Short mmCIF file of C-alpha atoms in Angstrom, two decimals:
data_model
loop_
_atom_site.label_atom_id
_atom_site.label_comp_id
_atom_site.label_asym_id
_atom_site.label_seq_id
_atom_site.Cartn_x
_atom_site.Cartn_y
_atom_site.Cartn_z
CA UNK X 1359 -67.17 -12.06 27.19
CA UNK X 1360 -65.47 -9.98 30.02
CA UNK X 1361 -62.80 -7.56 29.35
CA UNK X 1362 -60.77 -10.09 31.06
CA UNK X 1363 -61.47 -12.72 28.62
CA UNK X 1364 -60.94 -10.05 26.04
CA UNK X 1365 -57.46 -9.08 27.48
CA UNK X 1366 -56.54 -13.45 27.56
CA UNK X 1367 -57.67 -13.80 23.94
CA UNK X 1368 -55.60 -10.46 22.84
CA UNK X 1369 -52.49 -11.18 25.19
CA UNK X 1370 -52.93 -14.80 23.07
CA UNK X 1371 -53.17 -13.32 19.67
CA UNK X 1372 -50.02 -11.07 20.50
CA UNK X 1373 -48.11 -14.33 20.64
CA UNK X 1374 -49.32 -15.85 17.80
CA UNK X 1375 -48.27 -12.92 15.80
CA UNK X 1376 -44.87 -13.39 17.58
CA UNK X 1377 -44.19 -17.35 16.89
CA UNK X 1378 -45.59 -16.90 13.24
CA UNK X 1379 -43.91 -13.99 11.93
CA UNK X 1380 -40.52 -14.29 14.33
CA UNK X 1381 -40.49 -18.45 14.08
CA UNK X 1382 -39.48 -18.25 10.25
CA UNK X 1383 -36.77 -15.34 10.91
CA UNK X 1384 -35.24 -17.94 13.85
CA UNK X 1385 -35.70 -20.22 10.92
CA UNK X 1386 -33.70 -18.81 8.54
CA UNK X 1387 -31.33 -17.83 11.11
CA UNK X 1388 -30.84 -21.94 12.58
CA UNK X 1389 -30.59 -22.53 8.99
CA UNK X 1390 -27.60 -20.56 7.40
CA UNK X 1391 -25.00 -23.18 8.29
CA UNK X 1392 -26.66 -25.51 5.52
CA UNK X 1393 -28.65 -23.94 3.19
CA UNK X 1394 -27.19 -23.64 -0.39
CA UNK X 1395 -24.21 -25.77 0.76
CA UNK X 1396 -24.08 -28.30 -2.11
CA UNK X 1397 -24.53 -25.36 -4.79
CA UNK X 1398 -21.54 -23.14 -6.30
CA UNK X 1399 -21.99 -19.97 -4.33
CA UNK X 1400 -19.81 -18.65 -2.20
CA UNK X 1401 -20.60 -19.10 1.86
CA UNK X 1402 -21.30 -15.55 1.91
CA UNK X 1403 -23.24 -14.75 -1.06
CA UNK X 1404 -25.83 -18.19 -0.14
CA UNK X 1405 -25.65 -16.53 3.58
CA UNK X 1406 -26.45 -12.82 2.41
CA UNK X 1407 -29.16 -14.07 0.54
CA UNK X 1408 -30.32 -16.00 3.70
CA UNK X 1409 -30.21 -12.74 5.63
CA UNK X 1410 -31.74 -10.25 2.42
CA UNK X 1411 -34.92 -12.54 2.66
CA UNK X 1412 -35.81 -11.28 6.49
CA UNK X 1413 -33.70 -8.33 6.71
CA UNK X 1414 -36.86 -5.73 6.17
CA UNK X 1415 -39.08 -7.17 8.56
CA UNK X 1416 -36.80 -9.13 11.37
CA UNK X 1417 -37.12 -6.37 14.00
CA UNK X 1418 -40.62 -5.51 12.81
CA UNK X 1419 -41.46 -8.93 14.01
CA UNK X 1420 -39.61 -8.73 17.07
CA UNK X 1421 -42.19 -5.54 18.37
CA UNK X 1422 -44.68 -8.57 19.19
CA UNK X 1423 -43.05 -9.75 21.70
CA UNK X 1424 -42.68 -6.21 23.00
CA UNK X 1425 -46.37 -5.93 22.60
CA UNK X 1426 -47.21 -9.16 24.02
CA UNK X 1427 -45.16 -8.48 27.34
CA UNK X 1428 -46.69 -5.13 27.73
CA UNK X 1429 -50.01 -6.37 27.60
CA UNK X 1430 -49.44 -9.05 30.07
CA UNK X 1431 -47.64 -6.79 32.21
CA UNK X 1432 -50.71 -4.37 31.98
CA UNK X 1433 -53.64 -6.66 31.82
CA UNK X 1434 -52.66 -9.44 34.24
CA UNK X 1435 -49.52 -7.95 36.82
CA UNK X 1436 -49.49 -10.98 38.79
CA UNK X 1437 -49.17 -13.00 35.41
CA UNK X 1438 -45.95 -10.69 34.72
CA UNK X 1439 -44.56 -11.26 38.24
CA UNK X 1440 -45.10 -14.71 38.71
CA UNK X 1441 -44.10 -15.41 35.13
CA UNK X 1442 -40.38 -13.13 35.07
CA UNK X 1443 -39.26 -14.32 38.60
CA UNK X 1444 -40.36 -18.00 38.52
CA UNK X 1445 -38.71 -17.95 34.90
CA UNK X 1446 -35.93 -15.80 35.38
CA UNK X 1447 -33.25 -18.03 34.17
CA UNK X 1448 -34.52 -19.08 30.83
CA UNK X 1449 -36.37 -15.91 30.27
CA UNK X 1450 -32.48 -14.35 30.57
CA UNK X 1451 -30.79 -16.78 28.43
CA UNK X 1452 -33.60 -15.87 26.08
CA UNK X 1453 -33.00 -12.46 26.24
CA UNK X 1454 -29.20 -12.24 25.95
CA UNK X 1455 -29.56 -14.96 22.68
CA UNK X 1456 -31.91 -12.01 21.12
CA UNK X 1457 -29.13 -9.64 21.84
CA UNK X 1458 -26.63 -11.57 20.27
CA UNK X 1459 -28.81 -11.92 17.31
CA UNK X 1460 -29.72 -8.43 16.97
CA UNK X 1461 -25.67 -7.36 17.08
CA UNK X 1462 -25.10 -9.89 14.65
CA UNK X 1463 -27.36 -8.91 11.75
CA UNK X 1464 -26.53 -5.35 12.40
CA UNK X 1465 -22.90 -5.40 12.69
CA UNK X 1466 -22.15 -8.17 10.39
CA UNK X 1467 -21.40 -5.85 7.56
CA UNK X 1468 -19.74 -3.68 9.36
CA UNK X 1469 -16.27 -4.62 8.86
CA UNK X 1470 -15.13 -6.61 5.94
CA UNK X 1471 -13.39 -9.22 7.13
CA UNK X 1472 -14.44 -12.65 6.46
CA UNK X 1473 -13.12 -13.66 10.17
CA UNK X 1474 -15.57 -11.09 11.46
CA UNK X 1475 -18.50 -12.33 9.41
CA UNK X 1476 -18.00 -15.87 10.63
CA UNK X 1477 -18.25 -14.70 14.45
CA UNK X 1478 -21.93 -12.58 13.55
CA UNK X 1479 -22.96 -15.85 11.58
CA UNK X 1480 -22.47 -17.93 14.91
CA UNK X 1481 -24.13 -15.36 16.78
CA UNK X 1482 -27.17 -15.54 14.53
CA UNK X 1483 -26.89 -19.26 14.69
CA UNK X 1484 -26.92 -19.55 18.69
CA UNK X 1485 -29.71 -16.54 18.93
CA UNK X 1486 -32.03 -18.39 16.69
CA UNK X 1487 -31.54 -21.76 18.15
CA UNK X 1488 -31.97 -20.84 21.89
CA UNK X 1489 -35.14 -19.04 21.82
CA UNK X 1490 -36.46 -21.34 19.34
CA UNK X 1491 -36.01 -24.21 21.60
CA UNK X 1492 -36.31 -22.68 24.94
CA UNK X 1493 -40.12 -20.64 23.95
CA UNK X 1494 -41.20 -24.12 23.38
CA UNK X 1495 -39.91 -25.30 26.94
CA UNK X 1496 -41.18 -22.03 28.25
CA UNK X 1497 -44.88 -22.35 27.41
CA UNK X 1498 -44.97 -26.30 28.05
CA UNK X 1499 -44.51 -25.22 31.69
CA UNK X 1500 -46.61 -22.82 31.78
CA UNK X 1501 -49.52 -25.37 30.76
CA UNK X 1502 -48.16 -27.75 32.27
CA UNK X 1503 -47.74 -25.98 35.65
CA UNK X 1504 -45.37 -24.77 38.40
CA UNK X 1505 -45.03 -25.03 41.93
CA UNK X 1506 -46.81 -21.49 42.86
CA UNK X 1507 -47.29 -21.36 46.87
CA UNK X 1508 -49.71 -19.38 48.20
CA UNK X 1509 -47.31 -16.11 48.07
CA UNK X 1510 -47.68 -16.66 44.36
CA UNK X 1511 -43.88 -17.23 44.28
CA UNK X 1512 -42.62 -20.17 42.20
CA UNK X 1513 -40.71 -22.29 43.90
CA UNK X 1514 -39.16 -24.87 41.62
CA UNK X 1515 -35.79 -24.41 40.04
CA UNK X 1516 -34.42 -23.93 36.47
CA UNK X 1517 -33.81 -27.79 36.16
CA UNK X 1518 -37.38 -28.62 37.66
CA UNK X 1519 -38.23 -27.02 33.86
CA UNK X 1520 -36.91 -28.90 31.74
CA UNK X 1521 -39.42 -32.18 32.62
CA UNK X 1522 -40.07 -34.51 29.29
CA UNK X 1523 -42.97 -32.57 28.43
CA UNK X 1524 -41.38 -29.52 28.30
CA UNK X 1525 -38.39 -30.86 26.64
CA UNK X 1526 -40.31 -32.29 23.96
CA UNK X 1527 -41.97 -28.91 23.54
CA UNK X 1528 -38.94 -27.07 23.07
CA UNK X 1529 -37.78 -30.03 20.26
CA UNK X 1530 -40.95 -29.28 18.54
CA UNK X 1531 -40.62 -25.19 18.45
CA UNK X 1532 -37.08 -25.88 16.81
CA UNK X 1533 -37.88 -28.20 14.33
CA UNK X 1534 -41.26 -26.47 13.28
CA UNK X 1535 -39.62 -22.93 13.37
CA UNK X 1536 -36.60 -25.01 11.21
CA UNK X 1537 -39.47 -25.93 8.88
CA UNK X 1538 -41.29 -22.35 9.06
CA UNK X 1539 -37.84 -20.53 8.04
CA UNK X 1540 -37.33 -23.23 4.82
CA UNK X 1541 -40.27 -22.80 3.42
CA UNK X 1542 -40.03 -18.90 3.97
CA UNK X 1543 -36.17 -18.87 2.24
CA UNK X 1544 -37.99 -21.06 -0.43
CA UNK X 1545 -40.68 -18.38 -0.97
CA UNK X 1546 -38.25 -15.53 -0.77
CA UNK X 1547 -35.71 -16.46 -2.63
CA UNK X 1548 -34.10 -17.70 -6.15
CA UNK X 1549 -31.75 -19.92 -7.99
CA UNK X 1550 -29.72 -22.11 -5.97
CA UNK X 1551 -30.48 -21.09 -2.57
CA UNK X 1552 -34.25 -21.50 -3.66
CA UNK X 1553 -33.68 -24.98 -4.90
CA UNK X 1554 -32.02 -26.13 -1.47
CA UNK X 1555 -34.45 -24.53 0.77
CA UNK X 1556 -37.13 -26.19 -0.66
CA UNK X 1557 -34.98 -29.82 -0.66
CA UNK X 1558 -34.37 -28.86 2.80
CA UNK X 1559 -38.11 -28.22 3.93
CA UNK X 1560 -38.97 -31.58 2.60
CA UNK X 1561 -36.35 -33.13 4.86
CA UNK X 1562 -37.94 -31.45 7.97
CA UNK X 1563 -41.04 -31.90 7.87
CA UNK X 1564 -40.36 -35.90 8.35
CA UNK X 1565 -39.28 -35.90 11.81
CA UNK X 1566 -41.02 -32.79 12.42
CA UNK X 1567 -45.08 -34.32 12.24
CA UNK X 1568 -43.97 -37.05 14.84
CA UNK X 1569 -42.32 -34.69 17.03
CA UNK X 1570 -45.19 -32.09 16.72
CA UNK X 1571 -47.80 -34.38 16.58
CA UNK X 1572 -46.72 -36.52 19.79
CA UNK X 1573 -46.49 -32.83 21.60
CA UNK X 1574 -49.79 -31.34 20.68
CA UNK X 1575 -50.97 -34.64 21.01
CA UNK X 1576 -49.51 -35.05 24.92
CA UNK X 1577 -50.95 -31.28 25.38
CA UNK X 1578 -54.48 -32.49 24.59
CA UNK X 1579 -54.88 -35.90 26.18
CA UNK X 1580 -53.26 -34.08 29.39
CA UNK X 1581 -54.87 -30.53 29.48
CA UNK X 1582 -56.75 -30.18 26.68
CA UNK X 1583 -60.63 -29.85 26.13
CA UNK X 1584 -63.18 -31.13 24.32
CA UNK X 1585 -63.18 -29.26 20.86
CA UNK X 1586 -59.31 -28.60 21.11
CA UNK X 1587 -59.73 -31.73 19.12
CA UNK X 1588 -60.00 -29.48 16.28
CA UNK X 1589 -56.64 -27.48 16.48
CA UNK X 1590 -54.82 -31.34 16.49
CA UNK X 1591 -56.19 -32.31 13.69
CA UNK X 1592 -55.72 -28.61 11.98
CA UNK X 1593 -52.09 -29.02 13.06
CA UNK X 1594 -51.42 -32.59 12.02
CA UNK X 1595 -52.85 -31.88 8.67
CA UNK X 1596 -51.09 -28.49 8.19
CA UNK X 1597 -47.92 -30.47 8.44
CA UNK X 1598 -48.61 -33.64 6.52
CA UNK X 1599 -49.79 -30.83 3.75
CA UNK X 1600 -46.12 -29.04 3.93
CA UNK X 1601 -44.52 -32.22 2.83
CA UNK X 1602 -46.21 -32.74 -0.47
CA UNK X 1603 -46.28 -28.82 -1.21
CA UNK X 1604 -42.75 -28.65 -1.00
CA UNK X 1605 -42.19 -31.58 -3.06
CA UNK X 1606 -44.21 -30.05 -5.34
CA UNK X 1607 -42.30 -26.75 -5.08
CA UNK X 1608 -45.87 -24.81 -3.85
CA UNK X 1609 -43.50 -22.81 -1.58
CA UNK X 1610 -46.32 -20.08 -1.26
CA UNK X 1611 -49.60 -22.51 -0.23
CA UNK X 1612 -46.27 -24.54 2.06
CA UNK X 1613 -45.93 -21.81 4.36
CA UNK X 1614 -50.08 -21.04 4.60
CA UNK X 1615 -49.46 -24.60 6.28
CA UNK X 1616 -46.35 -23.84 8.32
CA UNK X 1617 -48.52 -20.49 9.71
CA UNK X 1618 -51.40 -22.68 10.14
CA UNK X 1619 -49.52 -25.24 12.28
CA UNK X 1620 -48.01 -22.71 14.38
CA UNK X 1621 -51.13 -20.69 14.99
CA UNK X 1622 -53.31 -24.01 15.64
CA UNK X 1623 -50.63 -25.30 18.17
CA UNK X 1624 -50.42 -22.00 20.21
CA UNK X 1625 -53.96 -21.81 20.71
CA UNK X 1626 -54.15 -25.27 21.56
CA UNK X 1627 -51.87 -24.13 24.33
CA UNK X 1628 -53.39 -20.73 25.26
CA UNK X 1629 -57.00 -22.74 25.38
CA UNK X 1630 -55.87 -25.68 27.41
CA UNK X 1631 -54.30 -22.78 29.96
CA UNK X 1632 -57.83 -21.23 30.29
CA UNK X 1633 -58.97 -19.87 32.46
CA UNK X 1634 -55.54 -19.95 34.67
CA UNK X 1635 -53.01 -18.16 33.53
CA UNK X 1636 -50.55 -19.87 35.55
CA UNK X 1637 -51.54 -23.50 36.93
CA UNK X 1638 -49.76 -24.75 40.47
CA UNK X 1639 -48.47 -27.83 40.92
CA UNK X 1640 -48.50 -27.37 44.57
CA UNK X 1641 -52.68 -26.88 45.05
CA UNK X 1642 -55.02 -26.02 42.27
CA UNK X 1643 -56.49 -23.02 44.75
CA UNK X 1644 -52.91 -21.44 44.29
CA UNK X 1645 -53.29 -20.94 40.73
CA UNK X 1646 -53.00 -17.79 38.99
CA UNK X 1647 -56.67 -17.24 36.87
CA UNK X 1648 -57.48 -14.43 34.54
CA UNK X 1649 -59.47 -13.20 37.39
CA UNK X 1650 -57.22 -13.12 40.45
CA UNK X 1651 -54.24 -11.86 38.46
CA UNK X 1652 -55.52 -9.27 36.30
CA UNK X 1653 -55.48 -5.61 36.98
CA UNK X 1654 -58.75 -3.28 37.64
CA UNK X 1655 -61.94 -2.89 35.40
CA UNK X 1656 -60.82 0.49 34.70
CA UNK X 1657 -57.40 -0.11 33.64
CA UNK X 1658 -58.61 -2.58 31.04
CA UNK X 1659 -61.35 -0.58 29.88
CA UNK X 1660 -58.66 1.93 28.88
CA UNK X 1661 -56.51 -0.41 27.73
CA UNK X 1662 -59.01 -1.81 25.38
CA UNK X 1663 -59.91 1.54 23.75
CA UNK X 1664 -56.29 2.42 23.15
CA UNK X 1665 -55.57 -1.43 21.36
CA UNK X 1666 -59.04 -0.70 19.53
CA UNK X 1667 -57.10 2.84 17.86
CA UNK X 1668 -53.61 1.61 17.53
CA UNK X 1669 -53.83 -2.45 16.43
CA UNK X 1670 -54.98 -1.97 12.90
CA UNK X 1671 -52.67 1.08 12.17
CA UNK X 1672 -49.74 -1.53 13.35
CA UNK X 1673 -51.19 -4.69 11.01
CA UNK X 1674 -51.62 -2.23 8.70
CA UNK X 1675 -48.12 -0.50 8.75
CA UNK X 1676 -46.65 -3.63 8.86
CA UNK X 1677 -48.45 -5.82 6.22
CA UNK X 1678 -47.47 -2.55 3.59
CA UNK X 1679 -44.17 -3.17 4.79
CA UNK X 1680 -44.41 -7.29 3.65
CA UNK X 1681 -46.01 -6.10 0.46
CA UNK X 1682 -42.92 -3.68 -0.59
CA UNK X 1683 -40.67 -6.35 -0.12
CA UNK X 1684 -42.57 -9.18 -1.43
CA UNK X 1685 -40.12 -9.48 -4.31
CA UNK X 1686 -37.80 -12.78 -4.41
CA UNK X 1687 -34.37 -12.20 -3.38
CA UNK X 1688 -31.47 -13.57 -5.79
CA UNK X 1689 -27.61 -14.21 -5.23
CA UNK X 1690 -27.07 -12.20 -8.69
CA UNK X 1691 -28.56 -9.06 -6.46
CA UNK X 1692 -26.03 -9.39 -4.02
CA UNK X 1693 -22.81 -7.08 -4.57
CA UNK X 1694 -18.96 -8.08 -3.63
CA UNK X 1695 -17.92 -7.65 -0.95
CA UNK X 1696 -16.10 -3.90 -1.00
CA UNK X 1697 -13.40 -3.58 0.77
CA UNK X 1698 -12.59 -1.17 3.48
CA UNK X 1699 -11.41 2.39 1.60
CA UNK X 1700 -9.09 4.07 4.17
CA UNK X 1701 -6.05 4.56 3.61
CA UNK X 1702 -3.55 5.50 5.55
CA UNK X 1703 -2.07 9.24 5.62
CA UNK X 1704 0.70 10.52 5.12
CA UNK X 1705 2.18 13.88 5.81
#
């Protein structure tokens, strides 16, 4: 294996990281609306304890996508360009939902209003929604192919994106990152939010194994290869195995399934892509491979020495980081609200 090959297989595992670890925080976050509706808490409380379940490792998980962008930007430029001006748009609408999302975990404590709370809660709503769905539609064009011209310019449009294949794509990265987060609130938290997590994960993974399985399904039969087979089947089965954990309340050995799911389905993806990169629509010979669009022998030979040093001290850092907080999260740990303490002065 060439250190392009290498560089593919990393920039893929960057990405996995990303969808596992940052598809149950979108999960959690599409899910506050409804989870621990029916129980006696207060919205707040059922919401804090939503939030208190990812709030040590959301923007942990966020540095993959940091990561993966950096190596793609490093290890295959023409990837990078191609990529961010062909997908400007979505990319964009991505970016700005993240935003939103960031602002509204950090500032929704800020101010104790419970006006103000409600306008961070939508915030974390719409920026876990949107890049859940629109990753999905993202990387189903990427496999699926754009018009590239010889310039290596995309030519199609934002609406020439969002084809049924796509579409379906982006259904199936919401309602599997929907499942992901449940079984994650199930496995981080307690009491009543606990109890309707896990009622909710059982509802979701119905529609999600038809959804799912019809896209990794359309992925193979249309660009997949001969022992992809394998990832189907580990995908299928991963999901079919979520709904009789839950049922059983095996939160824990549920989302082992929900990760295996997401991880088989994005290297079903990544591995029907190789060895382009990018396909065209327009002529095959305009595609973007791992060898006309990554960057010099040299610069990946010192790119590969520096992941070699500095990947394990980040798994490591970060898997202490899951283990410190590994403790299940309850509504009887969550404080009142206090109120704002100034006062005004007089003289």
């Amino acid at each position: 294996m060439g250190l392009q090959e290498v560089w593919f297989v990393l920039v893929a595992v960057l990405f996995i990281g990303y969808f596992v670890l940052e598809g149950f925080d979108f999960g959690v976050g599409m899910l506050m609306p409804i989870v621990g509706r029916g129980s006696d808490l207060p919205a707040d409380t059922r919401r804090r304890v939503a939030l208190n379940t990812i709030g040590p490792v959301w923007d942990g998980n966020e540095v993959w996508l940091i990561t993966a962008g950096g190596a793609m930007f490093a290890a295959f430029p023409e990837w990078y360009a191609t990529l961010f001006s062909g997908f400007y748009l979505p990319l964009l609408i991505i970016l700005v939902a993240l935003i939103v999302r960031i602002c509204a975990i950090e500032w929704r404590s800020k101010i104790d209003d419970d006006k103000w709370r409600q306008r961070c809660d939508w915030g974390i709503i719409f920026g876990s929604w949107v890049p859940a769905i629109l990753w999905g539609v993202a990387f189903a064009n990427i496999v699926r192919g754009v018009a590239i011209n010889a310039d290596k310019q995309v030519e199609s449009g934002f609406f020439d994106l969002l084809n049924p294949y796509a579409l379906l794509g982006g259904l199936t990265t919401a309602l599997v990152f929907a499942l992901h987060g449940a079984v994650f609130l199930a496995l981080k938290s307690a009491d009543e939010v606990r109890e309707d997590a896990v009622k909710i994960a059982a509802r979701l993974a119905i529609p999600a194994i038809p959804v799912a399985g019809g896209f990794v399904l359309w992925t193979q039969l249309a660009y997949g290869k001969g022992w992809t087979w394998i990832l189907v089947a580990a995908a299928a089965a991963a999901l079919i195995g979520v709904v009789f954990l839950t049922r059983a309340e095996r939160e824990g050995w549920a989302f082992v399934l929900t990760c295996v799911a997401v991880i088989a389905t994005v290297v079903l993806l990544f591995a029907s892509l190789f060895p382009n990169v990018m396909p065209s629509t327009l002529d095959p010979a305009y595609s973007l491979t791992i060898e006309n669009a990554s960057s010099s022998p040299y610069t990946l030979k010192v790119m590969t020495w520096a992941a070699a040093f500095m990947t394990p001290v980040v798994i490591i850092y970060q898997g202490w980081t899951y283990w410190v907080f590994r403790q299940r999260i309850s509504s009887k740990q969550i404080p009142a609200s206090i109120g704002l303490r100034f006062k005004e002065k007089t003289w």
